[in-house]
mmCIF file of C-alpha atoms in Angstrom:
data_model
loop_
_atom_site.group_PDB
_atom_site.id
_atom_site.type_symbol
_atom_site.label_atom_id
_atom_site.label_comp_id
_atom_site.label_asym_id
_atom_site.label_seq_id
_atom_site.Cartn_x
_atom_site.Cartn_y
_atom_site.Cartn_z
ATOM 1 C CA MET A 1 121.652 102.281 107.772
ATOM 2 C CA ARG A 2 123.653 105.105 106.133
ATOM 3 C CA LEU A 3 127.274 104.781 105.010
ATOM 4 C CA GLY A 4 128.655 106.907 107.877
ATOM 5 C CA GLU A 5 126.720 104.852 110.442
ATOM 6 C CA THR A 6 127.923 101.587 108.877
ATOM 7 C CA VAL A 7 131.559 102.751 108.987
ATOM 8 C CA LEU A 8 131.020 103.838 112.602
ATOM 9 C CA PHE A 9 129.611 100.445 113.527
ATOM 10 C CA VAL A 10 132.516 98.598 111.860
ATOM 11 C CA GLY A 11 135.040 100.822 113.690
ATOM 12 C CA PHE A 12 133.267 100.371 117.023
ATOM 13 C CA THR A 13 133.231 96.586 116.595
ATOM 14 C CA GLY A 14 136.963 96.689 115.796
ATOM 15 C CA ILE A 15 137.645 98.733 118.932
ATOM 16 C CA GLY A 16 135.699 96.214 121.015
ATOM 17 C CA ALA A 17 137.691 93.345 119.441
ATOM 18 C CA THR A 18 140.969 95.216 120.123
ATOM 19 C CA LEU A 19 140.156 95.631 123.796
ATOM 20 C CA LEU A 20 139.150 91.979 124.076
ATOM 21 C CA LEU A 21 142.435 90.893 122.450
ATOM 22 C CA ALA A 22 144.377 93.323 124.645
ATOM 23 C CA LEU A 23 142.789 91.873 127.754
ATOM 24 C CA LEU A 24 142.869 88.152 126.903
ATOM 25 C CA TRP A 25 145.485 87.551 124.212
ATOM 26 C CA ALA A 26 148.243 90.195 124.190
ATOM 27 C CA PRO A 27 151.369 89.029 126.036
ATOM 28 C CA SER A 28 152.209 90.376 129.463
ATOM 29 C CA VAL A 29 155.174 92.694 129.906
ATOM 30 C CA SER A 30 158.017 92.116 132.335
ATOM 31 C CA ILE A 31 157.444 93.107 135.946
ATOM 32 C CA ASN A 32 161.050 94.370 135.914
ATOM 33 C CA ALA A 33 160.424 96.821 133.093
ATOM 34 C CA PHE A 34 157.095 98.189 134.346
ATOM 35 C CA GLU A 35 155.838 99.269 137.757
ATOM 36 C CA SER A 36 152.339 98.191 136.753
ATOM 37 C CA PRO A 37 152.288 95.510 133.985
ATOM 38 C CA ALA A 38 148.471 95.287 133.962
ATOM 39 C CA ALA A 39 148.099 99.041 133.438
ATOM 40 C CA GLN A 40 150.488 98.782 130.481
ATOM 41 C CA ARG A 41 147.577 97.253 128.534
ATOM 42 C CA ILE A 42 145.926 100.718 128.524
ATOM 43 C CA PHE A 43 148.486 101.298 125.768
ATOM 44 C CA TYR A 44 146.149 99.456 123.309
ATOM 45 C CA TRP A 45 143.547 102.170 123.866
ATOM 46 C CA HIS A 46 145.807 105.158 124.522
ATOM 47 C CA VAL A 47 148.017 104.982 121.385
ATOM 48 C CA PRO A 48 145.203 104.365 118.818
ATOM 49 C CA ALA A 49 143.115 107.130 120.469
ATOM 50 C CA ALA A 50 146.038 109.568 120.120
ATOM 51 C CA TRP A 51 146.501 108.425 116.502
ATOM 52 C CA ALA A 52 142.790 109.058 115.795
ATOM 53 C CA ALA A 53 143.137 112.483 117.442
ATOM 54 C CA PHE A 54 145.930 113.380 115.007
ATOM 55 C CA ILE A 55 143.684 112.362 112.075
ATOM 56 C CA ALA A 56 140.877 114.500 113.490
ATOM 57 C CA PHE A 57 143.193 117.501 114.034
ATOM 58 C CA GLY A 58 144.434 117.018 110.454
ATOM 59 C CA ALA A 59 140.809 117.207 109.269
ATOM 60 C CA LEU A 60 140.313 120.323 111.417
ATOM 61 C CA PHE A 61 143.357 121.928 109.760
ATOM 62 C CA VAL A 62 142.243 121.059 106.207
ATOM 63 C CA GLY A 63 138.652 122.164 106.923
ATOM 64 C CA SER A 64 139.813 125.446 108.479
ATOM 65 C CA ALA A 65 142.141 126.220 105.562
ATOM 66 C CA GLY A 66 139.417 125.240 103.062
ATOM 67 C CA TRP A 67 136.927 127.584 104.702
ATOM 68 C CA LEU A 68 139.369 130.506 104.979
ATOM 69 C CA PHE A 69 140.766 130.248 101.457
ATOM 70 C CA LYS A 70 137.898 128.742 99.429
ATOM 71 C CA ARG A 71 134.799 129.665 101.455
ATOM 72 C CA SER A 72 133.600 126.103 100.917
ATOM 73 C CA GLU A 73 130.580 124.877 102.931
ATOM 74 C CA TRP A 74 131.891 121.298 102.662
ATOM 75 C CA MET A 75 135.190 122.427 104.198
ATOM 76 C CA TRP A 76 133.331 124.205 107.013
ATOM 77 C CA ARG A 77 131.506 120.983 107.766
ATOM 78 C CA LEU A 78 134.887 119.213 107.819
ATOM 79 C CA HIS A 79 136.141 121.847 110.302
ATOM 80 C CA VAL A 80 133.128 121.176 112.560
ATOM 81 C CA ALA A 81 133.530 117.375 112.311
ATOM 82 C CA GLY A 82 137.311 117.542 112.854
ATOM 83 C CA SER A 83 137.027 119.718 115.952
ATOM 84 C CA GLU A 84 134.365 117.494 117.552
ATOM 85 C CA ALA A 85 136.242 114.293 116.712
ATOM 86 C CA GLY A 86 139.516 115.872 117.910
ATOM 87 C CA LEU A 87 137.909 116.839 121.201
ATOM 88 C CA ALA A 88 136.491 113.354 121.819
ATOM 89 C CA THR A 89 139.625 111.419 120.850
ATOM 90 C CA GLY A 90 141.892 113.964 122.565
ATOM 91 C CA LEU A 91 139.969 113.474 125.814
ATOM 92 C CA MET A 92 140.168 109.663 125.354
ATOM 93 C CA ALA A 93 143.969 109.841 124.965
ATOM 94 C CA VAL A 94 144.443 112.299 127.857
ATOM 95 C CA TRP A 95 142.169 110.402 130.223
ATOM 96 C CA SER A 96 143.684 106.988 129.442
ATOM 97 C CA GLY A 97 147.171 108.520 129.740
ATOM 98 C CA CYS A 98 146.331 109.926 133.181
ATOM 99 C CA VAL A 99 145.061 106.521 134.359
ATOM 100 C CA TRP A 100 148.190 104.806 133.038
ATOM 101 C CA GLY A 101 150.489 107.533 134.407
ATOM 102 C CA ALA A 102 148.935 107.288 137.870
ATOM 103 C CA ALA A 103 149.563 103.516 137.897
ATOM 104 C CA GLU A 104 153.018 103.551 136.281
ATOM 105 C CA TRP A 105 154.611 106.838 137.395
ATOM 106 C CA GLY A 106 152.636 107.467 140.562
ATOM 107 C CA THR A 107 151.321 110.743 139.113
ATOM 108 C CA PRO A 108 148.659 111.306 136.443
ATOM 109 C CA TRP A 109 150.377 114.351 134.896
ATOM 110 C CA ASP A 110 153.883 115.804 134.560
ATOM 111 C CA TRP A 111 153.978 119.559 133.894
ATOM 112 C CA THR A 112 157.604 119.343 132.691
ATOM 113 C CA ASP A 113 156.943 116.779 129.919
ATOM 114 C CA VAL A 114 156.628 118.405 126.475
ATOM 115 C CA ARG A 115 154.558 115.592 124.861
ATOM 116 C CA LEU A 116 151.967 115.587 127.640
ATOM 117 C CA ASN A 117 151.588 119.348 127.706
ATOM 118 C CA SER A 118 151.526 119.966 123.942
ATOM 119 C CA PHE A 119 148.877 117.232 123.536
ATOM 120 C CA GLY A 120 146.950 118.692 126.475
ATOM 121 C CA LEU A 121 147.037 122.101 124.761
ATOM 122 C CA LEU A 122 145.726 120.559 121.538
ATOM 123 C CA THR A 123 142.783 119.069 123.431
ATOM 124 C CA LEU A 124 142.150 122.417 125.151
ATOM 125 C CA LEU A 125 142.176 124.076 121.728
ATOM 126 C CA ALA A 126 139.511 121.592 120.545
ATOM 127 C CA ILE A 127 137.416 122.319 123.675
ATOM 128 C CA TYR A 128 137.685 126.066 122.975
ATOM 129 C CA VAL A 129 136.766 125.695 119.279
ATOM 130 C CA VAL A 130 133.771 123.382 119.941
ATOM 131 C CA LEU A 131 132.326 125.292 122.922
ATOM 132 C CA GLY A 132 133.121 128.715 121.452
ATOM 133 C CA ARG A 133 131.517 127.911 118.099
ATOM 134 C CA ASN A 134 128.399 126.477 119.735
ATOM 135 C CA SER A 135 127.958 129.608 121.872
ATOM 136 C CA GLN A 136 128.120 132.017 118.897
ATOM 137 C CA PRO A 137 125.569 132.623 116.132
ATOM 138 C CA ASP A 138 126.729 131.106 112.838
ATOM 139 C CA GLY A 139 128.172 133.705 110.473
ATOM 140 C CA VAL A 140 131.227 134.545 108.396
ATOM 141 C CA GLU A 141 133.023 136.352 111.257
ATOM 142 C CA THR A 142 132.434 133.477 113.690
ATOM 143 C CA ARG A 143 133.609 130.933 111.127
ATOM 144 C CA ASP A 144 136.709 132.986 110.285
ATOM 145 C CA THR A 145 137.662 133.285 113.953
ATOM 146 C CA PHE A 146 137.381 129.572 114.741
ATOM 147 C CA ALA A 147 138.902 128.533 111.414
ATOM 148 C CA ALA A 148 141.953 130.678 112.287
ATOM 149 C CA PHE A 149 142.290 128.815 115.604
ATOM 150 C CA GLY A 150 141.993 125.491 113.761
ATOM 151 C CA LEU A 151 144.603 126.561 111.213
ATOM 152 C CA TYR A 152 147.272 127.971 113.542
ATOM 153 C CA GLY A 153 146.597 125.503 116.364
ATOM 154 C CA PHE A 154 147.694 122.690 114.040
ATOM 155 C CA VAL A 155 151.322 123.690 114.682
ATOM 156 C CA LEU A 156 150.973 121.732 117.947
ATOM 157 C CA VAL A 157 150.506 118.449 116.007
ATOM 158 C CA PRO A 158 154.062 118.154 114.576
ATOM 159 C CA LEU A 159 155.423 119.533 117.853
ATOM 160 C CA THR A 160 153.582 116.794 119.783
ATOM 161 C CA TYR A 161 154.720 114.155 117.285
ATOM 162 C CA ILE A 162 158.429 114.993 117.532
ATOM 163 C CA ALA A 163 158.391 115.895 121.244
ATOM 164 C CA THR A 164 159.497 112.473 122.519
ATOM 165 C CA ARG A 165 162.186 112.240 119.836
ATOM 166 C CA ILE A 166 163.782 115.485 121.011
ATOM 167 C CA TRP A 167 162.899 115.669 124.702
ATOM 168 C CA THR A 168 162.415 112.302 126.432
ATOM 169 C CA ILE A 169 161.360 113.508 129.862
ATOM 170 C CA ARG A 170 158.733 111.104 131.181
ATOM 171 C CA HIS A 171 156.571 110.044 128.237
ATOM 172 C CA PRO A 172 158.233 107.072 126.430
ATOM 173 C CA GLY A 173 159.531 107.471 122.876
ATOM 174 C CA PRO A 174 158.361 105.538 119.781
ATOM 175 C CA VAL A 175 157.854 101.771 120.205
ATOM 176 C CA VAL A 176 157.061 100.759 116.608
ATOM 177 C CA ALA A 177 159.516 100.601 113.676
ATOM 178 C CA THR A 178 162.258 102.224 115.714
ATOM 179 C CA GLY A 179 165.011 100.490 113.719
ATOM 180 C CA ASP A 180 167.216 100.008 116.784
ATOM 181 C CA GLY A 181 165.679 96.758 118.078
ATOM 182 C CA SER A 182 163.570 98.443 120.760
ATOM 183 C CA SER A 183 160.258 97.863 118.935
ATOM 184 C CA ILE A 184 157.458 95.964 120.690
ATOM 185 C CA ASN A 185 157.073 92.231 119.905
ATOM 186 C CA SER A 186 154.961 91.073 116.954
ATOM 187 C CA ASP A 187 151.878 89.942 118.953
ATOM 188 C CA MET A 188 151.707 93.290 120.740
ATOM 189 C CA GLY A 189 152.278 95.041 117.424
ATOM 190 C CA LEU A 190 149.388 93.115 115.830
ATOM 191 C CA VAL A 191 146.910 94.123 118.560
ATOM 192 C CA LEU A 192 148.148 97.724 118.298
ATOM 193 C CA LEU A 193 147.704 97.635 114.502
ATOM 194 C CA ILE A 194 144.135 96.290 114.809
ATOM 195 C CA GLY A 195 143.469 99.066 117.336
ATOM 196 C CA ALA A 196 144.928 101.781 115.086
ATOM 197 C CA VAL A 197 142.922 100.576 112.045
ATOM 198 C CA SER A 198 139.719 100.293 114.120
ATOM 199 C CA PHE A 199 140.120 103.766 115.613
ATOM 200 C CA THR A 200 140.867 105.176 112.135
ATOM 201 C CA VAL A 201 137.689 103.603 110.693
ATOM 202 C CA PHE A 202 135.695 104.735 113.751
ATOM 203 C CA ILE A 203 136.853 108.351 113.573
ATOM 204 C CA ILE A 204 136.285 108.541 109.803
ATOM 205 C CA GLY A 205 132.740 107.189 110.377
ATOM 206 C CA HIS A 206 132.211 109.777 113.106
ATOM 207 C CA MET A 207 133.375 112.625 110.896
ATOM 208 C CA MET A 208 131.100 111.418 108.065
ATOM 209 C CA ALA A 209 128.119 111.265 110.462
ATOM 210 C CA SER A 210 129.018 114.646 111.952
ATOM 211 C CA MET A 211 129.349 116.316 108.531
ATOM 212 C CA ARG A 212 125.945 114.967 107.557
ATOM 213 C CA LEU A 213 124.510 116.282 110.833
ATOM 214 C CA THR A 214 125.876 119.781 110.158
ATOM 215 C CA ALA A 215 124.456 119.659 106.602
ATOM 216 C CA LEU A 216 121.022 118.704 108.001
ATOM 217 C CA GLU A 217 121.184 121.529 110.568
ATOM 218 C CA GLN A 218 122.029 124.031 107.830
ATOM 219 C CA ARG A 219 119.192 122.734 105.634
ATOM 220 C CA LEU A 220 116.727 122.975 108.521
ATOM 221 C CA GLU A 221 117.858 126.532 109.252
ATOM 222 C CA ARG A 222 117.390 127.526 105.586
ATOM 223 C CA MET A 223 113.955 125.926 105.496
ATOM 224 C CA GLN A 224 112.851 127.706 108.683
ATOM 225 C CA HIS A 225 114.133 130.967 107.238
ATOM 226 C CA ASN A 226 112.108 130.396 104.046
ATOM 227 C CA LEU A 227 108.958 129.431 105.971
ATOM 228 C CA ASP A 228 109.307 132.617 108.012
ATOM 229 C CA GLY A 229 109.131 134.543 104.754
ATOM 230 C CA GLY A 230 112.866 134.977 104.325
ATOM 231 C CA ASN A 231 113.107 137.702 106.982
ATOM 232 C CA MET B 1 144.613 89.568 138.830
ATOM 233 C CA GLU B 2 143.194 92.556 140.668
ATOM 234 C CA GLY B 3 144.959 94.886 138.226
ATOM 235 C CA MET B 4 143.365 93.029 135.304
ATOM 236 C CA THR B 5 139.909 93.412 136.871
ATOM 237 C CA TYR B 6 140.412 97.176 137.158
ATOM 238 C CA LEU B 7 141.630 97.225 133.569
ATOM 239 C CA ALA B 8 138.563 95.293 132.354
ATOM 240 C CA VAL B 9 136.295 97.796 134.169
ATOM 241 C CA ALA B 10 138.248 100.738 132.649
ATOM 242 C CA TYR B 11 138.017 99.216 129.141
ATOM 243 C CA PHE B 12 134.290 98.628 129.578
ATOM 244 C CA GLY B 13 133.776 102.200 130.822
ATOM 245 C CA MET B 14 135.649 103.606 127.812
ATOM 246 C CA LEU B 15 133.609 101.466 125.399
ATOM 247 C CA VAL B 16 130.360 102.625 127.003
ATOM 248 C CA ALA B 17 131.540 106.254 126.747
ATOM 249 C CA ILE B 18 132.241 106.060 122.998
ATOM 250 C CA ALA B 19 129.031 104.064 122.444
ATOM 251 C CA LEU B 20 127.066 106.884 124.133
ATOM 252 C CA TRP B 21 128.858 109.522 122.039
ATOM 253 C CA THR B 22 128.061 107.559 118.858
ATOM 254 C CA TRP B 23 124.444 106.997 119.902
ATOM 255 C CA THR B 24 124.011 110.747 120.522
ATOM 256 C CA VAL B 25 125.297 111.662 117.030
ATOM 257 C CA VAL B 26 123.134 109.019 115.298
ATOM 258 C CA GLN B 27 120.005 109.975 117.264
ATOM 259 C CA ARG B 28 120.499 113.715 116.579
ATOM 260 C CA SER B 29 120.835 112.924 112.896
ATOM 261 C CA ARG B 30 117.642 110.820 112.876
ATOM 262 C CA ARG B 31 115.662 113.484 114.783
ATOM 263 C CA LEU B 32 116.779 116.141 112.294
ATOM 264 C CA ASP B 33 115.785 113.885 109.385
ATOM 265 C CA GLU B 34 112.299 113.507 110.877
ATOM 266 C CA ARG B 35 111.963 117.260 111.477
ATOM 267 C CA LEU B 36 113.032 118.011 107.927
ATOM 268 C CA LEU B 37 110.543 115.502 106.515
ATOM 269 C CA ALA B 38 107.759 116.978 108.650
ATOM 270 C CA MET B 39 108.644 120.526 107.584
ATOM 271 C CA GLU B 40 108.836 119.540 103.914
ATOM 272 C CA ALA B 41 105.428 117.864 104.202
ATOM 273 C CA ALA B 42 103.956 120.916 105.923
ATOM 274 C CA ALA B 43 105.453 123.276 103.328
ATOM 275 C CA GLY B 44 104.110 121.088 100.495
ATOM 276 C CA LYS B 45 100.634 121.061 102.047
ATOM 277 C CA THR B 46 100.656 124.840 102.445
ATOM 278 C CA ASP B 47 101.681 125.284 98.800
ATOM 279 C CA ALA B 48 98.914 122.916 97.684
ATOM 280 C CA GLU B 49 96.296 124.825 99.767
ATOM 281 C CA ASP B 50 97.477 128.146 98.349
ATOM 282 C CA ASN B 51 97.222 126.776 94.789
ATOM 283 C CA SER B 52 93.688 125.386 95.334
ATOM 284 C CA LYS B 53 92.493 128.755 96.734
ATOM 285 C CA ALA B 54 93.937 130.555 93.737
#
């Protein structure tokens, strides 16, 4: 088993353990504070998935900048891996948020909430970059175009991060290390921490596997080109 | 308890979804490895045949 696959497996096992702990061990929340206390446990999936999405979008930003400014193949592979990982984790966070929102708020989406919509736009950006890149022949112009989207689209990450600190519309604000006594209790925090670490390991493993996959595809393309006589 | 059952099903569905995504990436990587090995073997054989003819 390769290193990327091993890291992936460790992360996946951690995610499974997190969900088991969230279901069987994490304390229940008050029925007075939540419309749907059972649905609140989606939090242990939703928050780490969003965290992993930010890591993936960070990788997309670094890879895009590296390609545009250094013309590095390694950075292009990071761009590809970051966009695919960002798409997958972004969809995980959006989907789990919709399920939770439907149970807690009575609606899966709120078009007036800045956090929801800026994160939704980030996920749409990842969909555009992944589908657009796959539909175009690989070349410098194609790479430049999608790297520019990856570079400038990153502005949505800090906006999404600070959105609930500036505009608390429907999405709740921070619940960890708030400093004002409104943090979640330690058992809930422990499960959330295990989830965040597991998702981080998982997404790093995925990006390693994805970068290797892109390298293999490029090698295969070069080899086919050489076998065809270099024409 | 009904809410917890739905939650368990949702958790299981999400785990299956990421397991499938992971499986797809690993399988694609293994298939490409095999194709590359086959192409390298074929290219090596062709070179050897060319050298023996010469």
